[in-house]
XYZ file of C-alpha atoms in Angstrom:
131
model
C 20.417 6.612 -7.840
C 23.690 7.846 -9.622
C 22.871 10.025 -12.612
C 24.775 9.498 -15.924
C 24.810 11.581 -18.914
C 26.297 8.769 -21.239
C 22.891 8.308 -23.136
C 19.506 6.627 -23.132
C 20.667 3.191 -22.672
C 21.755 3.948 -19.095
C 18.366 5.795 -18.816
C 16.474 2.782 -19.580
C 18.533 0.398 -17.676
C 17.980 2.683 -14.728
C 14.286 2.594 -15.178
C 14.255 -1.221 -15.356
C 15.832 -1.162 -11.913
C 13.005 0.932 -10.528
C 10.518 -1.777 -11.156
C 10.570 -3.314 -7.734
C 10.097 0.278 -6.075
C 7.523 1.145 -8.512
C 5.607 -2.198 -7.705
C 6.077 -1.652 -3.785
C 4.717 1.984 -3.914
C 1.781 0.842 -6.245
C 0.887 -1.728 -3.598
C 0.607 0.828 -1.095
C -1.030 3.610 -3.286
C -4.398 2.465 -2.808
C -6.155 4.131 0.336
C -7.663 0.745 1.484
C -4.423 -1.270 1.278
C -2.643 1.724 2.916
C -5.001 1.755 5.841
C -4.591 -2.168 6.278
C -1.011 -1.897 6.449
C -0.956 1.101 8.816
C -3.407 -0.923 11.121
C -1.362 -4.074 10.814
C 1.640 -1.872 11.969
C 0.020 -1.681 15.255
C -0.373 -5.668 15.532
C -1.968 -8.544 13.912
C -5.675 -8.470 13.060
C -8.323 -11.006 11.547
C -10.453 -9.718 8.442
C -13.302 -9.278 10.789
C -11.237 -6.926 12.943
C -10.135 -4.819 10.071
C -13.459 -4.689 8.658
C -14.890 -3.393 11.789
C -12.017 -1.058 12.632
C -11.887 0.347 8.950
C -15.628 0.567 8.428
C -15.199 -1.524 5.117
C -17.276 -4.385 3.615
C -15.657 -7.827 4.305
C -15.356 -8.530 0.496
C -13.257 -5.231 0.100
C -11.023 -5.959 3.008
C -10.366 -9.579 1.801
C -9.708 -8.526 -1.671
C -6.954 -5.881 -0.563
C -5.370 -8.238 2.247
C -4.963 -10.878 -0.444
C -3.142 -8.496 -2.791
C -0.902 -7.412 0.132
C -0.286 -11.130 0.863
C 0.564 -11.566 -2.969
C 2.996 -8.615 -2.876
C 4.704 -10.363 0.194
C 3.735 -7.364 2.686
C 1.330 -9.251 4.722
C 1.355 -12.916 6.121
C -1.435 -14.867 7.533
C -1.122 -17.154 10.573
C -3.977 -19.804 11.116
C -5.251 -20.410 14.487
C -7.930 -22.796 14.691
C -10.583 -21.503 11.977
C -9.209 -17.945 12.206
C -6.625 -16.296 10.208
C -4.390 -13.626 11.985
C -2.743 -11.105 9.499
C 0.459 -9.121 10.328
C 3.328 -7.280 8.456
C 6.078 -9.638 7.196
C 8.640 -6.927 7.279
C 9.241 -4.337 10.334
C 10.926 -1.931 7.497
C 7.684 -1.044 6.356
C 6.826 0.863 9.397
C 10.038 2.716 8.787
C 8.802 3.473 5.381
C 5.569 4.982 6.938
C 7.648 7.017 9.459
C 9.859 8.349 6.597
C 6.682 9.175 4.698
C 5.214 10.973 7.384
C 8.440 13.005 7.998
C 8.675 13.892 4.241
C 4.952 15.065 4.047
C 5.594 17.061 7.042
C 8.714 18.614 5.544
C 6.938 19.384 2.373
C 3.759 20.844 4.057
C 1.810 18.081 2.264
C 2.348 19.671 -1.145
C 1.701 16.485 -2.789
C -1.970 16.612 -1.575
C -2.094 19.808 -3.831
C -0.149 18.611 -6.918
C -2.591 18.606 -9.900
C -0.867 15.334 -11.082
C -0.706 13.259 -7.892
C -3.267 14.911 -5.453
C -6.840 13.970 -5.202
C -9.149 14.576 -8.074
C -11.526 17.574 -7.879
C -14.771 16.638 -6.105
C -16.994 17.264 -8.995
C -15.126 14.708 -11.177
C -15.488 11.025 -10.791
C -12.317 8.883 -9.752
C -11.278 6.444 -12.283
C -10.322 3.179 -10.961
C -6.976 1.781 -11.730
C -6.962 -1.489 -13.839
C -5.787 -3.846 -11.216
C -8.729 -3.327 -8.909
């Protein structure tokens, strides 16, 4: 994104232009949603498959699959009484690969960041408002 020192109006309009990216990264910021999308990068799956493979309750998986579907990242295909979920865009796999490359290049420094890294083990983790 080009930087402009013309004033705060440019900064504010630049922030407006980031809303889509913020929403995309927020949709992937939950560990369960990230695990589901990474699993679906390997091929389609039903909720029962995701539940078994990720070791999570069915209600948790269903809730997060619904969120990913609402975000347009996952689509469901009915086959009889079963629903098979898959990624809507192959570019998501490119995003995962780029993230892994960036994490390797930075030595996973983001995991040690006091702002973005995981909370200390002795502090309870607060749940985001949308979950």
